[in-house]
XYZ file of N, CA and C in Angstrom:
738
model
N -24.638 -22.020 -55.974
C -23.422 -22.410 -56.696
C -22.169 -22.134 -55.858
N -22.110 -20.907 -55.267
C -20.968 -20.565 -54.429
C -20.866 -21.487 -53.223
N -22.030 -21.866 -52.669
C -22.038 -22.776 -51.529
C -21.468 -24.131 -51.921
N -21.843 -24.598 -53.112
C -21.315 -25.874 -53.606
C -19.800 -25.806 -53.768
N -19.292 -24.724 -54.340
C -17.850 -24.582 -54.527
C -17.123 -24.495 -53.195
N -17.733 -23.827 -52.234
C -17.127 -23.741 -50.900
C -17.017 -25.123 -50.264
N -18.062 -25.930 -50.421
C -18.040 -27.288 -49.881
C -16.978 -28.130 -50.588
N -16.853 -27.912 -51.900
C -15.864 -28.650 -52.682
C -14.445 -28.285 -52.242
N -14.200 -27.003 -52.075
C -12.881 -26.559 -51.598
C -12.566 -27.151 -50.225
N -13.555 -27.106 -49.347
C -13.353 -27.618 -47.994
C -13.047 -29.110 -48.007
N -13.768 -29.852 -48.864
C -13.532 -31.296 -48.959
C -12.096 -31.583 -49.384
N -11.641 -30.933 -50.460
C -10.300 -31.213 -50.969
C -9.215 -30.652 -50.055
N -9.495 -29.546 -49.386
C -8.534 -29.036 -48.396
C -8.339 -30.043 -47.266
N -9.442 -30.609 -46.796
C -9.376 -31.586 -45.704
C -8.701 -32.884 -46.139
N -8.854 -33.237 -47.414
C -8.350 -34.511 -47.923
C -6.912 -34.407 -48.433
N -6.406 -33.194 -48.577
C -5.121 -32.978 -49.250
C -3.972 -33.767 -48.626
N -3.863 -33.743 -47.304
C -2.750 -34.430 -46.642
C -2.799 -35.934 -46.885
N -3.984 -36.528 -46.726
C -4.127 -37.967 -46.963
C -3.887 -38.299 -48.428
N -4.384 -37.446 -49.318
C -4.218 -37.671 -50.756
C -2.737 -37.682 -51.132
N -2.001 -36.713 -50.615
C -0.573 -36.646 -50.914
C 0.156 -37.862 -50.360
N -0.230 -38.322 -49.183
C 0.411 -39.498 -48.596
C 0.147 -40.736 -49.447
N -1.071 -40.871 -49.935
C -1.414 -41.996 -50.809
C -0.545 -41.975 -52.061
N -0.389 -40.789 -52.657
C 0.419 -40.669 -53.866
C 1.883 -41.015 -53.593
N 2.388 -40.562 -52.462
C 3.789 -40.815 -52.127
C 4.052 -42.295 -51.859
N 3.043 -42.983 -51.339
C 3.208 -44.397 -51.005
C 3.006 -45.321 -52.203
N 2.521 -44.780 -53.299
C 2.292 -45.602 -54.486
C 3.619 -46.126 -55.031
N 3.649 -47.403 -55.323
C 4.876 -48.023 -55.830
C 4.908 -48.084 -57.352
N 3.859 -47.579 -57.998
C 3.776 -47.669 -59.454
C 4.407 -46.431 -60.106
N 5.316 -46.619 -61.062
C 6.023 -45.484 -61.689
C 5.223 -44.859 -62.828
N 3.960 -44.554 -62.584
C 3.102 -44.104 -63.673
C 3.537 -42.748 -64.224
N 3.965 -41.817 -63.364
C 4.372 -40.497 -63.856
C 5.561 -40.618 -64.807
N 6.526 -41.443 -64.439
C 7.706 -41.631 -65.278
C 7.347 -42.342 -66.580
N 6.502 -43.362 -66.492
C 6.110 -44.104 -67.690
C 5.298 -43.233 -68.641
N 4.405 -42.420 -68.087
C 3.590 -41.538 -68.924
C 4.461 -40.477 -69.590
N 5.409 -39.944 -68.862
C 6.328 -38.957 -69.437
C 7.096 -39.548 -70.611
N 7.623 -40.742 -70.429
C 8.382 -41.401 -71.497
C 7.511 -41.622 -72.728
N 6.248 -41.992 -72.503
C 5.352 -42.214 -73.634
C 5.071 -40.909 -74.375
N 4.830 -39.834 -73.649
C 4.540 -38.547 -74.294
C 5.746 -38.040 -75.078
N 6.931 -38.358 -74.617
C 8.134 -38.016 -75.376
C 8.185 -38.832 -76.661
N 7.868 -40.117 -76.560
C 7.903 -40.989 -77.741
C 6.876 -40.581 -78.789
N 5.764 -39.981 -78.329
C 4.720 -39.522 -79.250
C 4.960 -38.090 -79.735
N 6.076 -37.511 -79.291
C 6.464 -36.141 -79.654
C 5.448 -35.097 -79.182
N 4.711 -35.433 -78.128
C 3.862 -34.447 -77.460
C 4.725 -33.623 -76.504
N 5.675 -34.274 -75.888
C 6.742 -33.617 -75.127
C 8.004 -33.631 -75.962
N 8.824 -32.586 -75.838
C 8.647 -31.367 -75.028
C 7.670 -30.400 -75.684
N 7.180 -29.435 -74.875
C 6.256 -28.435 -75.399
C 6.510 -27.092 -74.718
N 5.946 -26.048 -75.299
C 6.134 -24.704 -74.753
C 5.198 -24.426 -73.580
N 3.894 -24.623 -73.808
C 2.908 -24.283 -72.770
C 2.064 -25.504 -72.443
N 1.835 -25.709 -71.150
C 1.177 -26.931 -70.676
C 0.228 -26.579 -69.540
N -0.994 -27.088 -69.619
C -1.983 -26.898 -68.557
C -2.268 -28.223 -67.877
N -2.127 -28.246 -66.567
C -2.487 -29.395 -65.728
C -3.761 -28.992 -64.982
N -4.914 -29.382 -65.517
C -6.205 -28.951 -64.978
C -6.648 -29.879 -63.854
N -7.027 -29.301 -62.723
C -7.333 -30.069 -61.512
C -6.111 -30.897 -61.125
N -4.977 -30.218 -61.105
C -3.687 -30.886 -60.908
C -3.409 -31.344 -59.494
N -4.254 -30.949 -58.543
C -4.119 -31.437 -57.178
C -2.771 -31.122 -56.554
N -2.162 -32.134 -55.948
C -0.874 -31.959 -55.263
C 0.318 -32.064 -56.214
N 0.034 -32.182 -57.518
C 1.120 -32.253 -58.486
C 1.680 -33.643 -58.669
N 0.785 -34.613 -58.820
C 1.209 -36.010 -58.973
C 2.185 -36.178 -60.130
N 1.984 -35.446 -61.224
C 2.813 -35.610 -62.420
C 3.785 -34.451 -62.610
N 3.739 -33.508 -61.710
C 4.512 -32.278 -61.843
C 6.010 -32.518 -61.918
N 6.541 -33.312 -61.013
C 7.988 -33.516 -60.955
C 8.548 -34.079 -62.251
N 7.798 -34.967 -62.893
C 8.256 -35.573 -64.148
C 7.968 -34.683 -65.349
N 6.780 -34.088 -65.371
C 6.355 -33.310 -66.534
C 7.104 -31.990 -66.687
N 7.371 -31.301 -65.580
C 7.876 -29.926 -65.673
C 9.229 -29.840 -66.372
N 9.962 -30.941 -66.389
C 11.254 -30.952 -67.073
C 11.099 -30.894 -68.589
N 9.896 -31.213 -69.078
C 9.634 -31.265 -70.514
C 8.861 -30.049 -71.019
N 8.585 -29.108 -70.118
C 7.683 -28.001 -70.438
C 8.372 -26.665 -70.187
N 8.186 -25.732 -71.111
C 8.752 -24.394 -70.938
C 7.964 -23.595 -69.900
N 6.647 -23.591 -70.040
C 5.774 -22.873 -69.101
C 4.634 -23.791 -68.674
N 4.634 -24.152 -67.402
C 3.698 -25.140 -66.847
C 2.690 -24.415 -65.949
N 1.394 -24.593 -66.233
C 0.334 -24.005 -65.409
C -0.469 -25.122 -64.759
N -0.570 -25.078 -63.437
C -1.358 -26.068 -62.700
C -2.506 -25.347 -62.006
N -3.727 -25.792 -62.279
C -4.930 -25.175 -61.719
C -5.624 -26.164 -60.799
N -6.005 -25.701 -59.613
C -6.785 -26.538 -58.702
C -7.618 -25.643 -57.793
N -8.737 -26.182 -57.333
C -9.648 -25.417 -56.488
C -9.189 -25.349 -55.038
N -8.286 -26.250 -54.648
C -7.910 -26.404 -53.243
C -6.579 -25.738 -52.911
N -6.599 -24.851 -51.941
C -5.378 -24.193 -51.492
C -4.404 -25.185 -50.869
N -4.926 -26.160 -50.130
C -4.062 -27.151 -49.497
C -3.426 -28.085 -50.520
N -4.163 -28.442 -51.555
C -3.580 -29.244 -52.634
C -2.418 -28.483 -53.272
N -2.637 -27.210 -53.532
C -1.602 -26.390 -54.159
C -0.398 -26.200 -53.238
N -0.620 -26.260 -51.941
C 0.490 -26.177 -50.982
C 1.490 -27.305 -51.227
N 0.984 -28.514 -51.443
C 1.872 -29.650 -51.701
C 2.490 -29.555 -53.091
N 1.713 -29.059 -54.057
C 2.247 -28.898 -55.411
C 3.393 -27.888 -55.425
N 3.266 -26.843 -54.623
C 4.292 -25.799 -54.573
C 5.643 -26.370 -54.156
N 5.633 -27.365 -53.289
C 6.880 -27.970 -52.819
C 7.613 -28.728 -53.920
N 6.906 -29.052 -55.007
C 7.510 -29.801 -56.109
C 7.805 -28.921 -57.319
N 7.271 -27.698 -57.301
C 7.286 -26.860 -58.494
C 8.629 -26.172 -58.719
N 9.072 -26.197 -59.972
C 10.259 -25.447 -60.374
C 9.842 -24.015 -60.733
N 10.806 -23.216 -61.182
C 10.526 -21.809 -61.467
C 9.627 -21.616 -62.683
N 9.512 -22.632 -63.514
C 8.690 -22.506 -64.721
C 7.226 -22.872 -64.484
N 6.843 -23.053 -63.221
C 5.487 -23.505 -62.887
C 4.678 -22.364 -62.274
N 3.474 -22.174 -62.803
C 2.520 -21.206 -62.268
C 1.365 -21.969 -61.634
N 1.097 -21.712 -60.354
C 0.004 -22.362 -59.638
C -1.163 -21.392 -59.523
N -2.356 -21.852 -59.895
C -3.551 -21.006 -59.873
C -4.631 -21.680 -59.040
N -5.138 -20.969 -58.041
C -6.245 -21.467 -57.223
C -7.553 -20.963 -57.827
N -8.274 -21.861 -58.479
C -9.521 -21.491 -59.149
C -10.307 -22.756 -59.469
N -11.616 -22.631 -59.513
C -12.434 -23.778 -59.892
C -12.261 -24.057 -61.377
N -12.517 -25.287 -61.763
C -12.409 -25.663 -63.167
C -13.340 -24.826 -64.029
N -14.585 -24.693 -63.612
C -15.564 -23.962 -64.414
C -15.152 -22.508 -64.617
N -14.696 -21.878 -63.541
C -14.277 -20.478 -63.647
C -13.075 -20.337 -64.568
N -12.115 -21.231 -64.439
C -10.915 -21.141 -65.268
C -11.249 -21.353 -66.737
N -12.039 -22.376 -67.031
C -12.370 -22.672 -68.423
C -13.215 -21.570 -69.046
N -14.017 -20.914 -68.233
C -14.889 -19.854 -68.737
C -14.146 -18.541 -68.928
N -13.248 -18.237 -68.008
C -12.637 -16.910 -67.977
C -11.269 -16.829 -68.647
N -10.589 -17.952 -68.762
C -9.226 -17.911 -69.288
C -9.208 -17.583 -70.778
N -8.381 -16.616 -71.138
C -8.162 -16.285 -72.546
C -6.857 -16.881 -73.055
N -6.162 -17.572 -72.170
C -4.901 -18.204 -72.531
C -5.161 -19.561 -73.157
N -4.387 -19.885 -74.185
C -4.481 -21.206 -74.786
C -3.129 -21.895 -74.657
N -3.189 -23.213 -74.556
C -2.005 -24.002 -74.239
C -1.727 -25.009 -75.347
N -0.442 -25.294 -75.551
C -0.072 -26.312 -76.538
C -0.639 -27.674 -76.150
N -0.582 -27.967 -74.857
C -1.071 -29.253 -74.345
C -1.945 -28.998 -73.124
N -3.148 -29.573 -73.137
C -4.051 -29.511 -71.986
C -4.198 -30.924 -71.443
N -3.891 -31.091 -70.167
C -3.861 -32.407 -69.526
C -4.753 -32.391 -68.293
N -5.513 -33.473 -68.101
C -6.298 -33.605 -66.876
C -6.336 -35.073 -66.475
N -5.934 -35.336 -65.226
C -5.853 -36.710 -64.729
C -6.805 -36.917 -63.565
N -7.554 -37.994 -63.608
C -8.446 -38.380 -62.508
C -9.359 -37.224 -62.090
N -9.805 -36.456 -63.046
C -10.566 -35.243 -62.738
C -12.029 -35.575 -62.472
N -12.497 -35.455 -61.225
C -13.887 -35.807 -60.915
C -14.899 -34.815 -61.460
N -14.427 -33.633 -61.876
C -15.343 -32.602 -62.379
C -15.441 -32.595 -63.894
N -14.727 -33.486 -64.546
C -14.746 -33.552 -66.007
C -15.645 -34.708 -66.428
N -16.917 -34.402 -66.680
C -17.885 -35.477 -66.898
C -18.754 -35.308 -68.140
N -19.034 -34.094 -68.555
C -20.020 -33.870 -69.607
C -19.361 -33.474 -70.927
N -20.140 -33.548 -71.996
C -19.654 -33.100 -73.301
C -19.333 -31.608 -73.268
N -20.085 -30.868 -72.463
C -19.810 -29.432 -72.316
C -18.431 -29.201 -71.699
N -18.081 -30.031 -70.715
C -16.759 -29.925 -70.092
C -15.652 -30.176 -71.116
N -15.843 -31.195 -71.944
C -14.818 -31.540 -72.927
C -14.706 -30.478 -74.013
N -15.833 -29.896 -74.385
C -15.805 -28.810 -75.363
C -15.030 -27.619 -74.814
N -15.262 -27.303 -73.542
C -14.540 -26.201 -72.902
C -13.046 -26.497 -72.825
N -12.722 -27.764 -72.618
C -11.318 -28.177 -72.558
C -10.631 -27.929 -73.901
N -11.327 -28.269 -74.979
C -10.771 -28.057 -76.312
C -10.568 -26.573 -76.615
N -11.441 -25.747 -76.077
C -11.389 -24.314 -76.377
C -10.064 -23.690 -75.960
N -9.482 -24.214 -74.879
C -8.243 -23.606 -74.395
C -6.996 -24.368 -74.845
N -7.179 -25.349 -75.731
C -6.035 -26.091 -76.258
C -5.679 -25.600 -77.654
N -4.402 -25.392 -77.876
C -3.922 -25.001 -79.186
C -3.593 -26.226 -80.030
N -3.393 -27.361 -79.363
C -2.994 -28.549 -80.112
C -3.521 -29.835 -79.479
N -2.910 -30.284 -78.362
C -3.232 -31.587 -77.785
C -4.135 -31.484 -76.562
N -5.024 -32.468 -76.435
C -5.794 -32.693 -75.209
C -5.476 -34.100 -74.714
N -5.169 -34.223 -73.422
C -4.823 -35.506 -72.813
C -5.748 -35.766 -71.636
N -6.476 -36.872 -71.694
C -7.398 -37.261 -70.626
C -6.890 -38.565 -70.029
N -6.644 -38.562 -68.726
C -5.970 -39.694 -68.099
C -6.747 -40.156 -66.877
N -7.074 -41.439 -66.862
C -7.866 -41.970 -65.747
C -7.475 -43.418 -65.446
N -7.829 -43.842 -64.241
C -7.804 -45.260 -63.897
C -9.049 -45.907 -64.488
N -8.880 -47.012 -65.198
C -10.036 -47.712 -65.760
C -10.223 -49.099 -65.146
N -9.238 -49.559 -64.401
C -9.352 -50.848 -63.714
C -8.584 -50.782 -62.400
N -9.250 -51.169 -61.333
C -8.615 -51.209 -60.016
C -9.263 -52.338 -59.227
N -8.611 -53.482 -59.220
C -9.220 -54.637 -58.576
C -8.156 -55.546 -57.975
N -8.605 -56.350 -57.023
C -7.714 -57.324 -56.409
C -8.494 -58.597 -56.111
N -7.788 -59.612 -55.681
C -8.421 -60.921 -55.514
C -9.193 -61.062 -54.208
N -8.838 -60.311 -53.164
C -9.469 -60.494 -51.855
C -10.585 -59.501 -51.558
N -10.387 -58.235 -51.865
C -11.334 -57.199 -51.460
C -12.380 -56.871 -52.528
N -11.973 -56.859 -53.788
C -12.873 -56.447 -54.868
C -14.170 -57.245 -54.958
N -14.155 -58.566 -54.679
C -15.421 -59.312 -54.765
C -16.515 -58.787 -53.836
N -16.148 -58.021 -52.825
C -17.126 -57.534 -51.850
C -17.343 -56.017 -51.930
N -16.763 -55.385 -52.938
C -16.872 -53.934 -53.067
C -17.609 -53.557 -54.342
N -18.337 -52.450 -54.281
C -19.032 -51.936 -55.458
C -18.011 -51.324 -56.416
N -18.298 -51.410 -57.704
C -17.417 -50.827 -58.709
C -17.503 -49.306 -58.665
N -16.371 -48.669 -58.695
C -16.319 -47.206 -58.714
C -16.816 -46.699 -60.065
N -17.887 -45.905 -60.108
C -18.423 -45.437 -61.391
C -17.446 -44.563 -62.165
N -16.492 -43.931 -61.478
C -15.518 -43.092 -62.170
C -14.603 -43.904 -63.080
N -14.542 -45.216 -62.869
C -13.742 -46.070 -63.744
C -14.304 -46.104 -65.164
N -15.551 -45.682 -65.318
C -16.218 -45.721 -66.620
C -16.193 -44.378 -67.339
N -15.609 -43.357 -66.730
C -15.643 -42.025 -67.331
C -14.900 -41.955 -68.664
N -13.817 -42.696 -68.803
C -13.104 -42.659 -70.079
C -13.983 -43.126 -71.227
N -14.879 -44.073 -70.947
C -15.787 -44.527 -71.994
C -16.738 -43.407 -72.401
N -17.159 -42.593 -71.449
C -18.000 -41.439 -71.770
C -17.241 -40.451 -72.655
N -15.972 -40.229 -72.346
C -15.170 -39.334 -73.169
C -15.083 -39.856 -74.610
N -14.865 -41.144 -74.746
C -14.757 -41.732 -76.082
C -16.062 -41.582 -76.853
N -17.178 -41.801 -76.167
C -18.486 -41.661 -76.814
C -18.671 -40.245 -77.348
N -18.288 -39.254 -76.557
C -18.395 -37.863 -76.994
C -17.501 -37.606 -78.201
N -16.260 -38.054 -78.148
C -15.329 -37.818 -79.247
C -15.802 -38.489 -80.529
N -16.353 -39.690 -80.393
C -16.890 -40.381 -81.562
C -18.073 -39.627 -82.155
N -18.946 -39.113 -81.282
C -20.111 -38.353 -81.752
C -19.685 -37.083 -82.481
N -18.588 -36.481 -82.022
C -18.076 -35.256 -82.642
C -17.133 -35.553 -83.809
N -16.937 -36.849 -84.090
C -16.047 -37.283 -85.166
C -14.618 -36.732 -84.986
N -14.173 -36.781 -83.745
C -12.815 -36.351 -83.421
C -11.939 -37.592 -83.249
N -10.964 -37.805 -84.114
C -10.091 -38.981 -83.977
C -9.282 -38.912 -82.681
N -9.113 -40.048 -82.048
C -8.329 -40.099 -80.817
C -7.552 -41.406 -80.763
N -6.549 -41.422 -79.912
C -5.771 -42.626 -79.664
C -5.804 -42.928 -78.174
N -5.492 -44.162 -77.829
C -5.429 -44.539 -76.419
C -4.122 -45.286 -76.144
N -3.695 -45.187 -74.909
C -2.543 -45.938 -74.434
C -2.833 -46.372 -73.005
N -2.674 -47.659 -72.736
C -2.924 -48.177 -71.396
C -1.613 -48.536 -70.695
N -1.625 -48.337 -69.388
C -0.481 -48.659 -68.535
C -0.993 -49.557 -67.417
N -0.518 -50.783 -67.363
C -1.007 -51.746 -66.375
C 0.099 -52.135 -65.401
N -0.298 -52.276 -64.149
C 0.647 -52.626 -63.088
C 0.035 -53.704 -62.196
N 0.890 -54.568 -61.680
C 0.444 -55.622 -60.771
C 1.247 -55.554 -59.476
N 0.596 -55.958 -58.417
C 1.265 -55.981 -57.116
C 0.735 -57.156 -56.316
N 1.590 -57.734 -55.490
C 1.200 -58.861 -54.655
C 1.638 -58.595 -53.220
N 0.730 -58.831 -52.268
C 1.070 -58.641 -50.859
C 0.248 -59.581 -49.994
N 0.793 -59.912 -48.839
C 0.106 -60.782 -47.899
C -0.865 -59.969 -47.034
N -2.079 -60.497 -46.875
C -3.106 -59.848 -46.049
C -3.568 -60.850 -44.998
N -3.617 -60.428 -43.733
C -4.067 -61.353 -42.694
C -5.555 -61.175 -42.392
N -6.095 -62.126 -41.671
C -7.528 -62.143 -41.363
C -7.950 -60.897 -40.580
N -7.101 -60.479 -39.642
C -7.442 -59.337 -38.790
C -7.592 -58.053 -39.604
N -6.696 -57.863 -40.557
C -6.778 -56.664 -41.394
C -8.040 -56.701 -42.255
N -8.327 -57.852 -42.831
C -9.520 -58.029 -43.660
C -10.779 -57.727 -42.850
N -10.833 -58.242 -41.635
C -11.995 -58.022 -40.771
C -12.152 -56.539 -40.425
N -11.052 -55.895 -40.059
C -11.112 -54.473 -39.702
C -11.531 -53.617 -40.891
N -11.103 -54.010 -42.074
C -11.409 -53.248 -43.287
C -12.908 -53.225 -43.574
N -13.576 -54.361 -43.335
C -14.991 -54.484 -43.695
C -15.957 -54.393 -42.510
N -15.465 -54.232 -41.300
C -16.339 -54.368 -40.130
C -17.452 -53.320 -40.062
N -17.276 -52.182 -40.691
C -18.330 -51.167 -40.688
C -19.292 -51.316 -41.858
N -19.008 -52.252 -42.759
C -19.803 -52.383 -43.980
C -20.739 -53.587 -43.986
N -20.463 -54.578 -43.140
C -21.258 -55.802 -43.153
C -21.625 -56.215 -41.731
N -22.795 -56.855 -41.559
C -23.151 -57.411 -40.245
C -22.125 -58.462 -39.824
N -21.981 -58.649 -38.526
C -20.953 -59.544 -37.993
C -21.061 -60.959 -38.544
N -22.293 -61.476 -38.636
C -22.474 -62.848 -39.119
C -22.057 -62.976 -40.577
N -22.439 -61.991 -41.390
C -22.080 -62.027 -42.807
C -20.574 -61.877 -42.987
N -19.972 -61.000 -42.200
C -18.529 -60.804 -42.292
C -17.777 -62.068 -41.888
N -18.284 -62.780 -40.898
C -17.653 -64.031 -40.474
C -17.649 -65.049 -41.606
N -18.746 -65.117 -42.359
C -18.814 -66.033 -43.498
C -17.852 -65.605 -44.603
N -17.730 -64.293 -44.815
C -16.789 -63.784 -45.816
C -15.355 -64.161 -45.462
N -15.021 -64.027 -44.185
C -13.668 -64.361 -43.734
C -13.392 -65.849 -43.905
N -14.379 -66.661 -43.562
C -14.230 -68.111 -43.706
C -14.062 -68.495 -45.168
N -14.852 -67.880 -46.037
C -14.774 -68.179 -47.465
C -13.437 -67.734 -48.054
N -12.949 -66.597 -47.600
C -11.725 -66.024 -48.163
C -10.468 -66.696 -47.630
N -10.435 -66.961 -46.328
C -9.205 -67.452 -45.701
C -9.226 -68.928 -45.339
N -10.414 -69.502 -45.136
C -10.472 -70.886 -44.703
C -9.757 -71.060 -43.374
N -8.818 -71.990 -43.323
C -8.067 -72.241 -42.087
C -6.736 -71.489 -42.030
N -6.448 -70.692 -43.058
C -5.151 -70.013 -43.103
C -5.220 -68.639 -42.433
N -4.143 -68.215 -41.764
C -4.145 -66.911 -41.087
C -3.992 -65.740 -42.042
N -3.462 -66.002 -43.233
C -3.292 -64.928 -44.207
C -3.342 -65.483 -45.622
N -3.616 -64.594 -46.561
C -3.691 -64.985 -47.972
C -2.946 -63.956 -48.808
N -2.504 -64.402 -49.964
C -1.845 -63.503 -50.908
C -2.895 -62.722 -51.693
N -2.749 -61.422 -51.735
C -3.687 -60.566 -52.457
C -3.023 -60.037 -53.725
N -3.540 -60.448 -54.868
C -3.030 -59.989 -56.159
C -3.875 -58.811 -56.619
N -3.235 -57.673 -56.846
C -3.972 -56.491 -57.294
C -3.479 -56.047 -58.665
N -4.396 -55.439 -59.418
C -4.084 -54.964 -60.763
C -4.658 -53.562 -60.931
N -3.843 -52.683 -61.462
C -4.249 -51.303 -61.681
C -3.938 -50.927 -63.122
N -4.944 -50.426 -63.834
C -4.757 -50.039 -65.228
C -5.169 -48.588 -65.427
N -4.253 -47.814 -65.979
C -4.523 -46.427 -66.355
C -4.717 -46.373 -67.867
N -5.517 -45.420 -68.307
C -5.702 -45.241 -69.747
C -5.591 -43.763 -70.106
N -4.790 -43.503 -71.114
C -4.652 -42.160 -71.663
C -5.437 -42.069 -72.962
N -6.328 -41.090 -73.042
C -6.983 -40.727 -74.297
C -6.315 -39.446 -74.771
N -5.769 -39.469 -75.965
C -5.096 -38.261 -76.448
C -5.508 -37.957 -77.887
N -5.749 -36.677 -78.128
C -6.213 -36.250 -79.446
C -5.815 -34.804 -79.696
N -5.735 -34.467 -80.967
C -5.452 -33.093 -81.354
C -6.757 -32.361 -81.627
N -6.810 -31.119 -81.184
C -8.000 -30.314 -81.417
C -8.168 -30.145 -82.922
N -9.362 -30.433 -83.454
C -9.578 -30.316 -84.898
C -9.197 -28.933 -85.417
N -8.584 -28.892 -86.581
C -8.104 -27.636 -87.140
C -9.235 -26.637 -87.330
N -10.369 -27.107 -87.833
C -11.504 -26.203 -88.069
C -11.981 -25.587 -86.761
N -12.032 -26.407 -85.710
C -12.458 -25.897 -84.405
C -11.423 -24.913 -83.866
N -10.164 -25.255 -84.056
C -9.081 -24.409 -83.572
C -9.138 -23.029 -84.207
N -9.407 -22.983 -85.490
C -9.465 -21.709 -86.199
C -10.679 -20.890 -85.794
N -11.769 -21.565 -85.420
C -13.012 -20.865 -85.097
C -12.932 -20.079 -83.804
N -11.975 -20.427 -82.924
C -11.879 -19.732 -81.645
C -10.731 -18.726 -81.609
N -10.051 -18.585 -82.745
C -8.965 -17.607 -82.804
C -9.536 -16.201 -82.884
């Protein structure tokens, strides 16, 4: 188990710089839009807030203004390094694995939030998440990520289906929930050379040549339309469950 956690830490430490760059280059105002929605639902402002597997603090800059005491937990020291650069004085950063934090923490939060969390997969994980929430649980993921040029040749990311697993669990537990989707579109020109370089390690040369011909024909570049959809699942911890853990 410790070996697995060490490998996990090493992976995210190594990926932290690239991950932060990807987030910074994103043109979609999802953090701002999500913040505005949580205000409209009167989930924000709140006293205590947990950002579980918060990474480099993708939502930190927008969220922390609405929170009295903000706790961000992540397994990666390098991820937390980038989060620290965005954190105000009301933010506490904790380096710990999700399992250890959920098992050992005696603190409960008004709002528990987790976005794009690769370690949140089972009903046991969701039950543990509820245990440390005093009121709201927010589960946020990408559910659609596709474009017109590249997606036809790529396998679907199984993590896009995790929100459906969460819903199945909540339905089985008879826990009412709501959803809110945020969709964004982008258009950009892609040339043949970039397309070829992108796929050259994934397909044999002859097959890739046919893909390029099918996609571009006689044109040097094509317009690539991409669509990205995020989905928020939000629910209040059942009162009976809440009382049972007091």
